mmCIF file of C-alpha atoms and ligand atoms in Angstrom:
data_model
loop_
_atom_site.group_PDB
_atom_site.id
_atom_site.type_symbol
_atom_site.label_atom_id
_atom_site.label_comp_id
_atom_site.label_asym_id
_atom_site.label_seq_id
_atom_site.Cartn_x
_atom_site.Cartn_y
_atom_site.Cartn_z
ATOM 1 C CA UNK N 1 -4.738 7.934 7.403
ATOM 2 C CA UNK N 2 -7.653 10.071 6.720
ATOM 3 C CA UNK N 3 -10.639 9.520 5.475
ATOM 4 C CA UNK N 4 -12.852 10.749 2.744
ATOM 5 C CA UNK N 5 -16.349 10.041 1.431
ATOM 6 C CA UNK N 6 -16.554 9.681 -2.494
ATOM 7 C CA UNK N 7 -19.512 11.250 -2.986
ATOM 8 C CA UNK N 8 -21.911 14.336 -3.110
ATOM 9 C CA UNK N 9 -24.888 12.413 -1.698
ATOM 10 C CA UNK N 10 -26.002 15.069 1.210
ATOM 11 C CA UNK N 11 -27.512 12.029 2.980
ATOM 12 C CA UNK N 12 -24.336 9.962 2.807
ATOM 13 C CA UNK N 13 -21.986 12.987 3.791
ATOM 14 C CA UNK N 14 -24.214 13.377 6.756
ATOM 15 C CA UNK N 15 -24.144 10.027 7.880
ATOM 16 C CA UNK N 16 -21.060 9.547 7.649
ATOM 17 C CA UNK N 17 -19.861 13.022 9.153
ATOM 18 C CA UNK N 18 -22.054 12.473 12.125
ATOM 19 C CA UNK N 19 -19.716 9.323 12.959
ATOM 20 C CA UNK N 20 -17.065 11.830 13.559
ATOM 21 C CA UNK N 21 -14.664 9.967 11.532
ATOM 22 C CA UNK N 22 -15.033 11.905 7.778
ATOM 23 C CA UNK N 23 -12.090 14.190 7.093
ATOM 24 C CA UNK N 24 -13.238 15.097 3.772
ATOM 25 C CA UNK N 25 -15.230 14.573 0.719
ATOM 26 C CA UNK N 26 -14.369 13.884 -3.033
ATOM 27 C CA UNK N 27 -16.453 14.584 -5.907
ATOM 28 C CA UNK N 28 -16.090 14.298 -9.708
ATOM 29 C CA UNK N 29 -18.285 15.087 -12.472
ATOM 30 C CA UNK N 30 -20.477 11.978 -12.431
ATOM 31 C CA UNK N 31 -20.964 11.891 -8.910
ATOM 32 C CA UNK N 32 -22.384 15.836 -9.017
ATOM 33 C CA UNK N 33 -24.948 14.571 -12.111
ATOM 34 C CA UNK N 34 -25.752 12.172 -10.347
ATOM 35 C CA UNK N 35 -27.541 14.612 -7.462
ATOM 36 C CA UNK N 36 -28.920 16.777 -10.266
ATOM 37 C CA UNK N 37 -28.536 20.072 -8.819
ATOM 38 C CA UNK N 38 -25.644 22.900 -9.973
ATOM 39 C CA UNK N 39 -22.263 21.948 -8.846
ATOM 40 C CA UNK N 40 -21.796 25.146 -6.601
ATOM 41 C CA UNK N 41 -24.770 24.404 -4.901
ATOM 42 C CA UNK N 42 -24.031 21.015 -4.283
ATOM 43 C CA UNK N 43 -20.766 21.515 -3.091
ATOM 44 C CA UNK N 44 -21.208 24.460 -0.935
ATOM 45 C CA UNK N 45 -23.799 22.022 1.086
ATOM 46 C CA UNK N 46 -20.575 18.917 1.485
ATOM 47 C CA UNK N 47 -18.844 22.284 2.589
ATOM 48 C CA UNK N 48 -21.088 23.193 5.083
ATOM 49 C CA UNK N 49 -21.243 19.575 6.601
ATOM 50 C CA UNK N 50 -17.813 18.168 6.619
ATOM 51 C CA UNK N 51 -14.747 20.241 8.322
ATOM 52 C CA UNK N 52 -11.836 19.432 5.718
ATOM 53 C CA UNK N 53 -10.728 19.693 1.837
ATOM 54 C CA UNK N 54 -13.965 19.166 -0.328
ATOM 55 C CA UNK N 55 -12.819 18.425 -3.650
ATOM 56 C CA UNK N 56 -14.589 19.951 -7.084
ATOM 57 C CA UNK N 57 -13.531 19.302 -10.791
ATOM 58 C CA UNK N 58 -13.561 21.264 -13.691
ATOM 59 C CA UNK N 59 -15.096 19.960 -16.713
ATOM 60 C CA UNK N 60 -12.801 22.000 -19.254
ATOM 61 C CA UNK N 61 -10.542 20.323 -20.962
ATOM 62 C CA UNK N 62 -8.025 22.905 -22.033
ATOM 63 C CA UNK N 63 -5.312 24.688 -19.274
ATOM 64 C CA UNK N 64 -7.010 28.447 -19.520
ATOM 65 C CA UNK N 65 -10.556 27.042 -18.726
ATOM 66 C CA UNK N 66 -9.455 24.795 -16.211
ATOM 67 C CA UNK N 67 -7.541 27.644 -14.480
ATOM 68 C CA UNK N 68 -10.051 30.108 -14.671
ATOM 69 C CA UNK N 69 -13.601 27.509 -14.042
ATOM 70 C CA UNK N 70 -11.007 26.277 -10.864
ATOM 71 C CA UNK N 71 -10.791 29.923 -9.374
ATOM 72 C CA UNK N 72 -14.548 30.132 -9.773
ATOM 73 C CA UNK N 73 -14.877 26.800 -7.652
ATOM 74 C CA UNK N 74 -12.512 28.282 -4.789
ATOM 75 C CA UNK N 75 -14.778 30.394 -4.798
ATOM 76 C CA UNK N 76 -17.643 28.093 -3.597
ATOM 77 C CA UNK N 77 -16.045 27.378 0.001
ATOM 78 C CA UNK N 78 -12.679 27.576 1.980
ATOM 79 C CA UNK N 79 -12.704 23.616 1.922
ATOM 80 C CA UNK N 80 -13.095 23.417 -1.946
ATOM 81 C CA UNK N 81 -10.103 22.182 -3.221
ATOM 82 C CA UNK N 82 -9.744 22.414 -6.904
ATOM 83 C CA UNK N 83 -9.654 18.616 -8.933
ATOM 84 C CA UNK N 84 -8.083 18.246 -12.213
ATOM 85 C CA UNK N 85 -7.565 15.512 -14.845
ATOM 86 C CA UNK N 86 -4.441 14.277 -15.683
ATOM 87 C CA UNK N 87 -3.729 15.484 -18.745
ATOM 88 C CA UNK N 88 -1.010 17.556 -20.784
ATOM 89 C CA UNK N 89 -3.404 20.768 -19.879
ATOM 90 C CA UNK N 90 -4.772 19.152 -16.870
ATOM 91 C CA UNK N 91 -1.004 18.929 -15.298
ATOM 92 C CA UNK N 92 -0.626 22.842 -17.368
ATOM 93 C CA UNK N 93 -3.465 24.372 -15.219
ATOM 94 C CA UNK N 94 -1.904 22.478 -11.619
ATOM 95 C CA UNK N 95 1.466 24.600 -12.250
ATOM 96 C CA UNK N 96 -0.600 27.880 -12.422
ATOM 97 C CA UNK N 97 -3.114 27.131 -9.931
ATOM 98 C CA UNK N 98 -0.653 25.656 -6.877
ATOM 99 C CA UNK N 99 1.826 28.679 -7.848
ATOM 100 C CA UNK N 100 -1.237 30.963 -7.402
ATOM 101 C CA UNK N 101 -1.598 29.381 -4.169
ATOM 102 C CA UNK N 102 -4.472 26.939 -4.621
ATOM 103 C CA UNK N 103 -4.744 23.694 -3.279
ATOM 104 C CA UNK N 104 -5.342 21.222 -6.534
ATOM 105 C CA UNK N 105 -6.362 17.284 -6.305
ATOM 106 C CA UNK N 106 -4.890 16.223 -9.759
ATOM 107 C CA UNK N 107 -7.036 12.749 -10.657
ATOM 108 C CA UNK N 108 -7.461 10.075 -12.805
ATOM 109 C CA UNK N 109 -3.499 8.920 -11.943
ATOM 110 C CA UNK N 110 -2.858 5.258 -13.910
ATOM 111 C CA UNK N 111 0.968 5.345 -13.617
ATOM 112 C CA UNK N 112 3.676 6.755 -11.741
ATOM 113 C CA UNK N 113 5.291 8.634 -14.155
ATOM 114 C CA UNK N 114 1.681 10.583 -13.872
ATOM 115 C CA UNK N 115 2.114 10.617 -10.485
ATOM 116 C CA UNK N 116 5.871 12.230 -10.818
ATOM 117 C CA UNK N 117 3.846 14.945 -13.082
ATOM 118 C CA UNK N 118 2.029 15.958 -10.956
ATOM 119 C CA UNK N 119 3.961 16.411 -7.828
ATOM 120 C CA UNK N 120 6.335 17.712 -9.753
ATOM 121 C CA UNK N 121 3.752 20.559 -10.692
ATOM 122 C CA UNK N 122 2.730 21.229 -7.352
ATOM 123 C CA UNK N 123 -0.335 19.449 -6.637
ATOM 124 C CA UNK N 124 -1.201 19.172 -3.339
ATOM 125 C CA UNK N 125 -2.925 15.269 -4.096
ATOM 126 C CA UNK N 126 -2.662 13.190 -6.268
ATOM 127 C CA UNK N 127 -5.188 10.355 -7.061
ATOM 128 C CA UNK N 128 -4.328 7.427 -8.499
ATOM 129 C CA UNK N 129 -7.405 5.072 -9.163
ATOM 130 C CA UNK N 130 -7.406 1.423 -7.222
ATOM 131 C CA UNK N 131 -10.339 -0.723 -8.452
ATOM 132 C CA UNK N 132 -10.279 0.840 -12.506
ATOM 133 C CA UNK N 133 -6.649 -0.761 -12.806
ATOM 134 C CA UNK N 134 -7.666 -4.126 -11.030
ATOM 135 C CA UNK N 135 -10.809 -3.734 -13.332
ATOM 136 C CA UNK N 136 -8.612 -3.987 -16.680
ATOM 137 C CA UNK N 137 -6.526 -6.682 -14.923
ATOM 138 C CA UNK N 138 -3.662 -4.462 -13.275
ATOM 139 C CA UNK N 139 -3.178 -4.588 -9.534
ATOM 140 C CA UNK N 140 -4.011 -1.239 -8.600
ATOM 141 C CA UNK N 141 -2.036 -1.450 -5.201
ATOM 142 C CA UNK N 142 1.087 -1.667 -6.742
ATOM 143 C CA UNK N 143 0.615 1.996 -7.924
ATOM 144 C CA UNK N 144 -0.114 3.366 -4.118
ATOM 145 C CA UNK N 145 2.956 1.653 -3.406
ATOM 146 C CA UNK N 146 5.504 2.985 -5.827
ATOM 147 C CA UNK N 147 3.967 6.792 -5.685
ATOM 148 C CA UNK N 148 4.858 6.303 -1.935
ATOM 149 C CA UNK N 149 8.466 5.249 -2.566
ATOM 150 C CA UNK N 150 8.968 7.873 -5.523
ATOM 151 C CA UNK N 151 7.494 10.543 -3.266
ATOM 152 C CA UNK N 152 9.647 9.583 -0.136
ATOM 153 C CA UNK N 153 12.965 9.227 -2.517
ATOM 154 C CA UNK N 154 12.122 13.002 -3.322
ATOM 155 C CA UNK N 155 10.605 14.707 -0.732
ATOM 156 C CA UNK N 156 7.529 15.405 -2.471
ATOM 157 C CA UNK N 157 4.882 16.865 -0.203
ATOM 158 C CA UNK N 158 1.820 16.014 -2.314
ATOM 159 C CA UNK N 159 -0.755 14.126 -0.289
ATOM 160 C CA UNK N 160 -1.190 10.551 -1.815
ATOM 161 C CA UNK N 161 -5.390 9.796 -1.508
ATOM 162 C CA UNK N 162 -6.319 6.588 -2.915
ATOM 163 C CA UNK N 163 -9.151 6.252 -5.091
ATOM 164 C CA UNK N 164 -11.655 3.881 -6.571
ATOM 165 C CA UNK N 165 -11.209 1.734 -3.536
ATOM 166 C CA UNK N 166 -14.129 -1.023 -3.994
ATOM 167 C CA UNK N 167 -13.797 -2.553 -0.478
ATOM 168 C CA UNK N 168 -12.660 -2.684 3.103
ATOM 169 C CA UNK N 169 -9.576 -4.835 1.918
ATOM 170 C CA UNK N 170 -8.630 -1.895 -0.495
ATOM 171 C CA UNK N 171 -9.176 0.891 2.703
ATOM 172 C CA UNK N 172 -6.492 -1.142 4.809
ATOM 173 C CA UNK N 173 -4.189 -2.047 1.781
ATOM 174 C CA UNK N 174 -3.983 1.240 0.881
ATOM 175 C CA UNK N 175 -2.997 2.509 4.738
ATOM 176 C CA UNK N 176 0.124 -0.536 4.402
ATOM 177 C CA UNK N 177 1.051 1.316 0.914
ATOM 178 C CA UNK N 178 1.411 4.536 2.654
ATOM 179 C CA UNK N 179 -1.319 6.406 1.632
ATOM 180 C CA UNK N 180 -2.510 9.400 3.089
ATOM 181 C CA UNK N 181 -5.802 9.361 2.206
ATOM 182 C CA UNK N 182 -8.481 7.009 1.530
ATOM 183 C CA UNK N 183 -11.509 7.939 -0.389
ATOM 184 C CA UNK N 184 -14.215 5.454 -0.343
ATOM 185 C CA UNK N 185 -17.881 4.921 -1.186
ATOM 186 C CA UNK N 186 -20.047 5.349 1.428
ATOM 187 C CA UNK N 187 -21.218 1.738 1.702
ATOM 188 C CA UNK N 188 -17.390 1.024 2.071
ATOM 189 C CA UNK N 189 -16.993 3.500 5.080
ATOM 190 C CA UNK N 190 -19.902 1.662 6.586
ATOM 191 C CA UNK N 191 -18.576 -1.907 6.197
ATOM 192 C CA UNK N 192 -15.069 -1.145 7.990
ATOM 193 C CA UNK N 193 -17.352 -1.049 11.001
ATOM 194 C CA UNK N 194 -18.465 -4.635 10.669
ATOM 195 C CA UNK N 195 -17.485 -7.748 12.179
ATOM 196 C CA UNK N 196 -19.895 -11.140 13.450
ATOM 197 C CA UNK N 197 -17.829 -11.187 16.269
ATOM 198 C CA UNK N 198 -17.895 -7.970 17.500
ATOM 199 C CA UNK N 199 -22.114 -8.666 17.095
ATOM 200 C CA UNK N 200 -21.462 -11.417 18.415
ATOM 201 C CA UNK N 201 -19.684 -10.495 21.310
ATOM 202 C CA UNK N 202 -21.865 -7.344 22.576
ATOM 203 C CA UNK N 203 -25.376 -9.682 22.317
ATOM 204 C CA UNK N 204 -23.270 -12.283 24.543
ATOM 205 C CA UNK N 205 -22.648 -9.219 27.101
ATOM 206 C CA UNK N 206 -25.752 -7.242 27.216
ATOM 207 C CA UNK N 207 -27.332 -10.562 27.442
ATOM 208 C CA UNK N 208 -25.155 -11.481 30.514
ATOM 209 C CA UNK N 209 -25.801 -8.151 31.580
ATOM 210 C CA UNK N 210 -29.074 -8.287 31.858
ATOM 211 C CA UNK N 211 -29.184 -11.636 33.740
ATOM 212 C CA UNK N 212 -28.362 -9.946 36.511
ATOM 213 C CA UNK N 213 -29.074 -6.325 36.793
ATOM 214 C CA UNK N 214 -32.337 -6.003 34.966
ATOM 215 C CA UNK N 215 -34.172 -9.964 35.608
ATOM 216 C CA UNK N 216 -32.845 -9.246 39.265
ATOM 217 C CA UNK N 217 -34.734 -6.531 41.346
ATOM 218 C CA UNK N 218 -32.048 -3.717 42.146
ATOM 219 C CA UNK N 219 -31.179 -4.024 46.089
ATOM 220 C CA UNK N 220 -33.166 -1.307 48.285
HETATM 221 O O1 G3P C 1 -13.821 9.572 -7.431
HETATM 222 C C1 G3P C 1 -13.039 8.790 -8.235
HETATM 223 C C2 G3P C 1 -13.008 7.315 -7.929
HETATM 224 O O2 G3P C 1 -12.934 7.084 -6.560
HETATM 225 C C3 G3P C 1 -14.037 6.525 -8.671
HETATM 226 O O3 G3P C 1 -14.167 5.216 -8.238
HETATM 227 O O4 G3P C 1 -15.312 3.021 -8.274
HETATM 228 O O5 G3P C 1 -15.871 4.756 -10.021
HETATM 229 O O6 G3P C 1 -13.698 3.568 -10.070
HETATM 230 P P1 G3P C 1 -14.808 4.087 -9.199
#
């Protein structure tokens, strides 16, 4: 399964990068305000620091300005990989764009049929959204799960990257669904590290370490 940072935090991307465990980076619209500085700036930096598919979405809402604003972003970076919003247009622009030859992340995925959309346009992800269906009192899982068997039953290529994932428990749900990616927070990244025992565990054998070889006077 890989693993991707949701985020355009250049603090957070470096962290997590520098764990050697980041495959890539997703970003939306929000996230990038967030930061306050121009998208292409912002992304060419993730680019820079992370060695794999850096997603950036368009803001236009109509097929012609989402095709031409996502050349513009391919632009930015080799890594950049174009994200667009499920929609009529959104699914419109994804045709064009993957038969140009672009790699496109189509988002904000609620159903399967949406899923079937786009795969059927050529995306080369799709992202269905985790925690926002739990939120409304869905379970969100369910989705990975049937994109995976739809996809499988057809031989669709597109890359299945699971988003909105609110916890560890999501991360390792989402790997039994079948996705192939995982994008996460970064405080989620960080938490699949953690367990008491493992703390545990490594205080009981540095301390039993040290019993000996550094209380004891090394021999000679
Ligand atoms: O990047 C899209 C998605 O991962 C957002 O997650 O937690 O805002 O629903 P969330």
């Amino acid at each position: 399964m890989k693993f991707f940072l949701d985020t355009a935090n250049l603090d957070e991307v470096r962290k997590g990068a520098s764990w050697g465990i980041v495959d890539g980076v997703t970003t939306n619209p929000t996230l990038i305000a967030r930061e306050g500085r121009p998208i292409a700036e912002q992304v060419h930096h993730i680019c820079e620091i992370v060695e794999g598919d850096v997603s950036a979405e368009v803001v236009g809402t109509e097929a012609e300005s989402m095709i031409s604003e996502g050349r513009e972003l391919s632009k930015i970076h080799k890594h950049v990989v174009i994200k667009v919003p499920l929609t009529r247009d959104g699914i419109k622009a994804t045709k064009a764009l993957s038969g140009e030859g672009y790699r496109v992340n189509v988002t904000l995925c609620f159903t399967p049929a949406q899923a079937l959309l786009a795969a059927k346009a050529g995306a080369y992800i799709i992202s269905p959204f985790v925690g926002r269906l739990d939120d409304i009192g869905h379970n969100g899982m369910d989705l990975i799960r049937n994109i995976a068997a739809i996809y499988k039953n057809y031989g669709y290529r597109t890359q299945i990257l699971a988003a909105s994932l609110r916890g560890p428990v999501h991360v390792i749900d989402a790997a039994l669904a079948g996705a192939h990616i995982g994008t996460m927070p970064f405080k989620v990244m960080d938490m699949l590290f953690n367990h008491p025992l493992t703390d545990k565990g490594l205080e009981q054998f540095l301390r039993d370490w040290a019993k000996v070889f550094q209380e004891t006077p090394v021999a000679g």
